[in-house]
Tab-separated table of C-alpha atoms and ligand atoms in Angstrom:
chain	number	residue	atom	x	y	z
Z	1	UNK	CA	0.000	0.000	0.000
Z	2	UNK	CA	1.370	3.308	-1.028
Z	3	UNK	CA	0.461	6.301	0.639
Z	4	UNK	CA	2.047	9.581	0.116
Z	5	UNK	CA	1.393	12.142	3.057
Z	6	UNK	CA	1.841	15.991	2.750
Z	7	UNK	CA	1.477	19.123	5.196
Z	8	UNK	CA	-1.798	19.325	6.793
Z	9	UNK	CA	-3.168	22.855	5.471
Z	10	UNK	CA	-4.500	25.182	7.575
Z	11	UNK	CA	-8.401	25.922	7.550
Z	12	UNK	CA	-9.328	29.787	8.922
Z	13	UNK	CA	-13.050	30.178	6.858
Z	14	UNK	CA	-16.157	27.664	8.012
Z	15	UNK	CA	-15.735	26.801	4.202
Z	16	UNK	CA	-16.717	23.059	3.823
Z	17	UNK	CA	-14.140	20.665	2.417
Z	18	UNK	CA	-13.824	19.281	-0.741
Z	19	UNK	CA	-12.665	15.386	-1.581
Z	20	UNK	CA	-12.623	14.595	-4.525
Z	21	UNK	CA	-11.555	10.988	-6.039
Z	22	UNK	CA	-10.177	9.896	-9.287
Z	23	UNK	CA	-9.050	6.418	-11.143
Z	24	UNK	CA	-10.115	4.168	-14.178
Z	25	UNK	CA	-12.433	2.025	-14.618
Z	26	UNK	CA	-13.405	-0.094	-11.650
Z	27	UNK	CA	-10.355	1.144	-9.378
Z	28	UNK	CA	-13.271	1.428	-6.461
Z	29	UNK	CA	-13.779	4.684	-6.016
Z	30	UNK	CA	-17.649	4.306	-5.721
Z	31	UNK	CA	-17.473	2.013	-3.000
Z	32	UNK	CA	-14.126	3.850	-1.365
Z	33	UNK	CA	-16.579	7.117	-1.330
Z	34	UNK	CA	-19.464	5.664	0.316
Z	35	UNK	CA	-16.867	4.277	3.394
Z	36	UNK	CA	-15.216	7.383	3.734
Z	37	UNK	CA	-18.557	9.476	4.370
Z	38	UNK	CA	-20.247	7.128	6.178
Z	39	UNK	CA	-16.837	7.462	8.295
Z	40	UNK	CA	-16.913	11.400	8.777
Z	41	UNK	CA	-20.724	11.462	9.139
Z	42	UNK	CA	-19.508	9.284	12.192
Z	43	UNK	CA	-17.372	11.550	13.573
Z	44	UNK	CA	-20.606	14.164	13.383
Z	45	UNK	CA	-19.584	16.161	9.956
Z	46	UNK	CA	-22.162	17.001	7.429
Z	47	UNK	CA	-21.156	15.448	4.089
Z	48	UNK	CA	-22.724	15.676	0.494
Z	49	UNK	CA	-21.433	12.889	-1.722
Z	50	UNK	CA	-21.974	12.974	-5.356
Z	51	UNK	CA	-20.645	12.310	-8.656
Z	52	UNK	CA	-19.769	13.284	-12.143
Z	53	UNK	CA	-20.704	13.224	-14.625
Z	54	UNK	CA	-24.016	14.144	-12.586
Z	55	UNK	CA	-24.291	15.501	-9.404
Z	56	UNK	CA	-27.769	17.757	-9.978
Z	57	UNK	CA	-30.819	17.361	-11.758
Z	58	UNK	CA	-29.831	19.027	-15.311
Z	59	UNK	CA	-25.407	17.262	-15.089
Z	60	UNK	CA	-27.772	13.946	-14.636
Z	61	UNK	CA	-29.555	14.981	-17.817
Z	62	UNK	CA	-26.126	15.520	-19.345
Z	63	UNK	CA	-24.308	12.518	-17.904
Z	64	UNK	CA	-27.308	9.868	-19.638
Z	65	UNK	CA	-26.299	11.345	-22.991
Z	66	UNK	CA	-22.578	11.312	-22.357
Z	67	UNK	CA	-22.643	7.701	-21.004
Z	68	UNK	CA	-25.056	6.412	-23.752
Z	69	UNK	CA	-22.618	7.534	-26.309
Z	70	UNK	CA	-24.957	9.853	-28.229
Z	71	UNK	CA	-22.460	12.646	-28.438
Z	72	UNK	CA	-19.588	10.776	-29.761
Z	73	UNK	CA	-19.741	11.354	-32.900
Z	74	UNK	CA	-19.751	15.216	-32.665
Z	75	UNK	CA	-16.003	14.460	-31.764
Z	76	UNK	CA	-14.018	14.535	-28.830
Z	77	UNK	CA	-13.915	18.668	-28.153
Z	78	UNK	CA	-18.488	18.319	-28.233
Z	79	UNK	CA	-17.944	15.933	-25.783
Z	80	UNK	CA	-15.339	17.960	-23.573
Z	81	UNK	CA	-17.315	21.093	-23.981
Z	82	UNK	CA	-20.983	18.698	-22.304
Z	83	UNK	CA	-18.773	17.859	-19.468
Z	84	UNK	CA	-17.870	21.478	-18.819
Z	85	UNK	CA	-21.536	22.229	-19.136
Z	86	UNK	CA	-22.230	19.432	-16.904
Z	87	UNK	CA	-19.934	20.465	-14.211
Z	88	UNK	CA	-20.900	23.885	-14.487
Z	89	UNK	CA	-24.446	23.319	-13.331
Z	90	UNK	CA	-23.012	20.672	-10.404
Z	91	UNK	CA	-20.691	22.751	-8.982
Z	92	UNK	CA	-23.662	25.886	-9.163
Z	93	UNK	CA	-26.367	23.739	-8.050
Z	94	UNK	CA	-24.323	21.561	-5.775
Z	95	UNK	CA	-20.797	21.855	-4.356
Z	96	UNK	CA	-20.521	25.190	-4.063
Z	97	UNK	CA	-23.626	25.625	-1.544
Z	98	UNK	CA	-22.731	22.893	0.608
Z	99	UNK	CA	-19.459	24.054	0.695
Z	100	UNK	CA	-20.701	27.956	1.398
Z	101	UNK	CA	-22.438	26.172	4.090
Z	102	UNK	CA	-19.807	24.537	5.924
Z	103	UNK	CA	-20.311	21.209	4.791
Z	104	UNK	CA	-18.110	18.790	3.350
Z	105	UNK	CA	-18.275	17.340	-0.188
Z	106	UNK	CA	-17.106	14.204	-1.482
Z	107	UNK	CA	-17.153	13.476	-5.386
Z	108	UNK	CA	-16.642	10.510	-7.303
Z	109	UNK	CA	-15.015	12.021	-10.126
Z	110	UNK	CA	-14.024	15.929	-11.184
Z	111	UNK	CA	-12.183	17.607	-13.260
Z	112	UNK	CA	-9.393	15.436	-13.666
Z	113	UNK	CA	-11.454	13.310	-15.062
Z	114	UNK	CA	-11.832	15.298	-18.272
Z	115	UNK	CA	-7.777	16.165	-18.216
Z	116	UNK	CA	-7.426	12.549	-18.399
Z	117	UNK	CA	-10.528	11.432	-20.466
Z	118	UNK	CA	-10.723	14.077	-23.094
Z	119	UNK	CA	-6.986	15.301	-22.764
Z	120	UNK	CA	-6.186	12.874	-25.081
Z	121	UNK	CA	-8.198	14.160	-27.976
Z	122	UNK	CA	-8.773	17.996	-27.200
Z	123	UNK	CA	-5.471	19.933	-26.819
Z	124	UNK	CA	-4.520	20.573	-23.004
Z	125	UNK	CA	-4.896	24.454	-23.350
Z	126	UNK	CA	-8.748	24.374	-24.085
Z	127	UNK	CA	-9.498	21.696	-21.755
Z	128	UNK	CA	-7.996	23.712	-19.375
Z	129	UNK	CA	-10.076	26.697	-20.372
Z	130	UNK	CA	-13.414	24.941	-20.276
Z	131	UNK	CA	-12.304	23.899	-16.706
Z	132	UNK	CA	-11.827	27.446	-15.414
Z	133	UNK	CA	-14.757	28.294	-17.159
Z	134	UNK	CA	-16.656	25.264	-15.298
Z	135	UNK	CA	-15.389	25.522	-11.847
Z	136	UNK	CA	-14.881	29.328	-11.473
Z	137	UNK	CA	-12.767	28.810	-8.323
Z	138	UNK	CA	-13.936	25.975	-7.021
Z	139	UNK	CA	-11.275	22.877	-6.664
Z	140	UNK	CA	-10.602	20.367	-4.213
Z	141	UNK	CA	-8.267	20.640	-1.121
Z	142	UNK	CA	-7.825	17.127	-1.633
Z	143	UNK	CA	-8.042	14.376	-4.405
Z	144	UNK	CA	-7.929	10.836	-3.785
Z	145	UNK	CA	-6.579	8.710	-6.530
Z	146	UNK	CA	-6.714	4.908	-6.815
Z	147	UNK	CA	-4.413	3.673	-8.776
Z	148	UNK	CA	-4.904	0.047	-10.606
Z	149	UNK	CA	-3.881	-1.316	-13.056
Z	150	UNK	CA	-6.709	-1.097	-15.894
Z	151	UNK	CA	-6.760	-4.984	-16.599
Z	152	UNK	CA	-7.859	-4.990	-12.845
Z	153	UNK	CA	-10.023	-2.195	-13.009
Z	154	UNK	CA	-11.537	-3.332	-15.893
Z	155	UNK	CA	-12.019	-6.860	-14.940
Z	156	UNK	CA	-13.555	-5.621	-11.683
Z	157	UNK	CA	-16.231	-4.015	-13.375
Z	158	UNK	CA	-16.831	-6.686	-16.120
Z	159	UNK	CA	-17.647	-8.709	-13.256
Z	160	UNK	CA	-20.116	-5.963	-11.561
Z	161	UNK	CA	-21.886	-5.227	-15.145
Z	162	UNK	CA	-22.188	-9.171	-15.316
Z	163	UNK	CA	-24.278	-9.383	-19.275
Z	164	UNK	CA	-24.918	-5.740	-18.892
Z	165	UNK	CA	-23.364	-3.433	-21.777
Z	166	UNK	CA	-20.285	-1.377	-21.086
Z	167	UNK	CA	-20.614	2.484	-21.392
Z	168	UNK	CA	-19.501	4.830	-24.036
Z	169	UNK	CA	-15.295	4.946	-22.498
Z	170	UNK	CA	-15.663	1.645	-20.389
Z	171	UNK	CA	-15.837	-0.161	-23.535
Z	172	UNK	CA	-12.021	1.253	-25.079
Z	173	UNK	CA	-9.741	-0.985	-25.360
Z	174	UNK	CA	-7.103	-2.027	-22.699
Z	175	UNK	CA	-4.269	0.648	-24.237
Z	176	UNK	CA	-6.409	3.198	-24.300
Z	177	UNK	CA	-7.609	2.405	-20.187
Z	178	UNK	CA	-3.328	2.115	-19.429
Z	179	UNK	CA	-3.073	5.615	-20.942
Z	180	UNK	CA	-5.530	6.761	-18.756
Z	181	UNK	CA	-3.747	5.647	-15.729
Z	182	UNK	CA	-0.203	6.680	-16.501
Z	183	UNK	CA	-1.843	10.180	-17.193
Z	184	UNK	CA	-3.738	9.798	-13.646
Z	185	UNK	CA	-0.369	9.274	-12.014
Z	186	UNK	CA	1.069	12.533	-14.045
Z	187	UNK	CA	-1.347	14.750	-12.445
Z	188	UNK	CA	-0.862	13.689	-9.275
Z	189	UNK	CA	2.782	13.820	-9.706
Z	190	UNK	CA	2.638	17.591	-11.105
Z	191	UNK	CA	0.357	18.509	-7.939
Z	192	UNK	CA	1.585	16.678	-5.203
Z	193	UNK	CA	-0.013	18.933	-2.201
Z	194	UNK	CA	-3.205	18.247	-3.668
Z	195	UNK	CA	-3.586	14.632	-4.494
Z	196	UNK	CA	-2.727	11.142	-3.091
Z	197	UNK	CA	-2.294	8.518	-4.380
Z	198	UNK	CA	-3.728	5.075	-3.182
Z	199	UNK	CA	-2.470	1.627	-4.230
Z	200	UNK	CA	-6.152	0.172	-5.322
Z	201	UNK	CA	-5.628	-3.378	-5.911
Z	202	UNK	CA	-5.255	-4.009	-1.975
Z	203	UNK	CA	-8.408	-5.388	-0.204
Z	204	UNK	CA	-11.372	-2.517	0.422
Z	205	UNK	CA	-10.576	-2.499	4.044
Z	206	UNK	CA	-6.937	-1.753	3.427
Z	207	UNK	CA	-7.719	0.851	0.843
Z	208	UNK	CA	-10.152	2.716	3.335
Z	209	UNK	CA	-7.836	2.810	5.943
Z	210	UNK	CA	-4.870	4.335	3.349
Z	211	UNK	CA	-7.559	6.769	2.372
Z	212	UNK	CA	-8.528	7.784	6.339
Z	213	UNK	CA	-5.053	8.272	7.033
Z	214	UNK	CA	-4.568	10.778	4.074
Z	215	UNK	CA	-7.832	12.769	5.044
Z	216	UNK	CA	-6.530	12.766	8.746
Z	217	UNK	CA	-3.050	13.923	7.349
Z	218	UNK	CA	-4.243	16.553	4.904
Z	219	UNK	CA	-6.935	18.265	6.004
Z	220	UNK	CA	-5.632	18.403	9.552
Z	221	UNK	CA	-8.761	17.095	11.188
Z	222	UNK	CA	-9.425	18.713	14.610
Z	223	UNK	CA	-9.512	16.720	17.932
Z	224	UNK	CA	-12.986	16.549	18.373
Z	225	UNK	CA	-13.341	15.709	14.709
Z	226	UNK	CA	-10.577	12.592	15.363
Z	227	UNK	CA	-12.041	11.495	18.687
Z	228	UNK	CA	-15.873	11.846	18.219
G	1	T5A	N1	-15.710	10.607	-17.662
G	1	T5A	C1	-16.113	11.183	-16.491
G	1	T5A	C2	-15.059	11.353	-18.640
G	1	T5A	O1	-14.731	10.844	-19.714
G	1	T5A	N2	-14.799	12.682	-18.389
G	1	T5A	C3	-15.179	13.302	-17.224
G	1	T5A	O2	-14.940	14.510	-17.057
G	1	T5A	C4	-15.873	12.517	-16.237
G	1	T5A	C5	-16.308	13.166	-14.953
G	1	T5A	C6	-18.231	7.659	-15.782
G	1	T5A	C7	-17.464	7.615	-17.080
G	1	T5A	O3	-17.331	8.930	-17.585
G	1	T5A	C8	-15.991	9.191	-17.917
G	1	T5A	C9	-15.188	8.260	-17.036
G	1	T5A	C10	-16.069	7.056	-16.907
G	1	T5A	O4	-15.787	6.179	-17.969
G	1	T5A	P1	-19.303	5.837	-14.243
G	1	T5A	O5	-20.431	4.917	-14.588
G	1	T5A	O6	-19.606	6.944	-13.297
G	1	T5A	O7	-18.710	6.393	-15.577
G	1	T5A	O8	-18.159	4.875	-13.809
G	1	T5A	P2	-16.778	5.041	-13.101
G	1	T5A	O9	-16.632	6.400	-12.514
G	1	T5A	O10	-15.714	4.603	-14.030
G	1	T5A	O11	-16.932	4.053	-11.904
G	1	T5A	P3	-17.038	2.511	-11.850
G	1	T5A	O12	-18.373	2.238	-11.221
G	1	T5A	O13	-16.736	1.801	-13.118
G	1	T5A	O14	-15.881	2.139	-10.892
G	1	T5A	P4	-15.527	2.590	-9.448
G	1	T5A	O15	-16.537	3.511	-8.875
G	1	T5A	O16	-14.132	3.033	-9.452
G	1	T5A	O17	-15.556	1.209	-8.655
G	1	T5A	P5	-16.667	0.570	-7.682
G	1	T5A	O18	-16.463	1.034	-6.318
G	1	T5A	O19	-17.998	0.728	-8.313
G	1	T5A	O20	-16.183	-0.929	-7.751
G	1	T5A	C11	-16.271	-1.691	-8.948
G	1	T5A	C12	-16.380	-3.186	-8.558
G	1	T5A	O21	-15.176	-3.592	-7.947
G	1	T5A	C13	-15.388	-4.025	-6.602
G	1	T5A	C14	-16.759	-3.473	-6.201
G	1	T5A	O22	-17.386	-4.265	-5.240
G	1	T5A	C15	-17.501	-3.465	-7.533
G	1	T5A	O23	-18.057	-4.714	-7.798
G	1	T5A	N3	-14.295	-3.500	-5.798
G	1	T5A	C16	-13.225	-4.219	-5.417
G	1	T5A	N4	-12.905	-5.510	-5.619
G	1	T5A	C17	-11.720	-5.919	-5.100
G	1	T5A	N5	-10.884	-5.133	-4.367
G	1	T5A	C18	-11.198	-3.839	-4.130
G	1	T5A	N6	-10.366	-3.049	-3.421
G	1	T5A	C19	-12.413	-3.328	-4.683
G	1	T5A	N7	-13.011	-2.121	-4.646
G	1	T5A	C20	-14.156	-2.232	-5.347
């Protein structure tokens, strides 16, 4: 298990926090999100956990036609530019408020998601744009990534889908999925105070506990938030 600690930032606004947690295809980060807020909701926080694409009513509008496939043949930059859209209205409708409100957010996917995802057919410069466009300000004190290697990933959630059909990027083949990683671990090499990175292919349990120590770590959780 890998695990690699920073300095534990210091927190003067009632701001909420923001989590957010990247990886391929079936690296767990679904299931690692559910244990970690069912974790701080134990210790008395107030947590939001959503997703992308998704997150409020109209992204979830935007996610079914992403996910379907129906705008991949407008080409890769249509598609970047519906994720931006997408995000805009989540972070709007969703993560900024809680966070206003002093509440903490934990998403199953952001932006790095589209670095990775549509970085490798829109040039970095405009998916950059479309992010600062999307986010206006709003970015995670901390991103989670699980790293696996995509024949694991992949084979994970073959096995979940069972005869289901894979979704529009689930169903790329097994280069394409090792891309994605290596590019996963770029970004969190080029911003290590923000990210960590998890090994993924240990058991849940292990992973959790990797992922608890980081949030301890990072976002410098007080004593009464520790103990409670
Ligand atoms: N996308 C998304 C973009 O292209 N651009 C973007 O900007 C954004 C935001 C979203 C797709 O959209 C793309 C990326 C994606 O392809 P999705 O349906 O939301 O698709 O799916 P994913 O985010 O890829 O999530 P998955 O559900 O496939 O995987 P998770 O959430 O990583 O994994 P999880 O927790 O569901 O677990 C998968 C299976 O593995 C088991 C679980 O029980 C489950 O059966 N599992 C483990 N097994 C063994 N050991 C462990 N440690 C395990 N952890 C979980």
């Amino acid at each position: 298990m890998n695990v690699s600690p920073g300095a534990a930032p210091a927190f003067a606004s009632p701001r909420g926090r923001f989590v957010t947690f990247e990886g391929g295809e079936g690296a767990g980060k679904s299931s690692q999100v559910t244990r970690l807020a069912e974790r701080l909701r134990g210790r008395g926080l107030d947590v939001v956990v959503t997703r992308e694409p998704g997150g409020s009513p109209g992204a979830e509008c935007v996610r079914h036609v992403l996910l379907e496939g129906a705008a991949e043949a407008f080409g890769p930059l249509a598609e970047a530019c519906l994720f931006a859209a997408a995000r805009a209205d989540h972070v709007d409708r969703t993560i900024r408020p809680a966070l206003d409100a002093g509440r903490w957010v934990i998403s199953d996917r952001f932006y790095d998601s589209t670095r990775v995802y549509q970085g490798g057919g829109v040039a970095p410069e405009m998916v950059r744009l479309l992010e600062q466009v999307a986010v206006d300000g709003t970015r995670p004190d901390l991103t989670i990534l699980l790293d696996v290697p995509a024949e694991i990933g992949l084979a994970r959630a073959g096995a979940r889908r069972g005869e289901g059909v894979a979704d529009r990027f689930e169903k790329e083949d097994l280069a394409t999925h090792e891309r994605r990683r290596l590019a996963f671990l770029k970004l969190a090499h080029e911003e290590p105070e923000r990210f960590v990175v998890v090994d993924a292919t240990d058991d849940p349990g292990t992973v959790a506990e990797a992922i608890w120590f980081a949030v301890e770590t990072r976002l410098g959780l007080a004593p009464a938030e520790r103990s409670a």
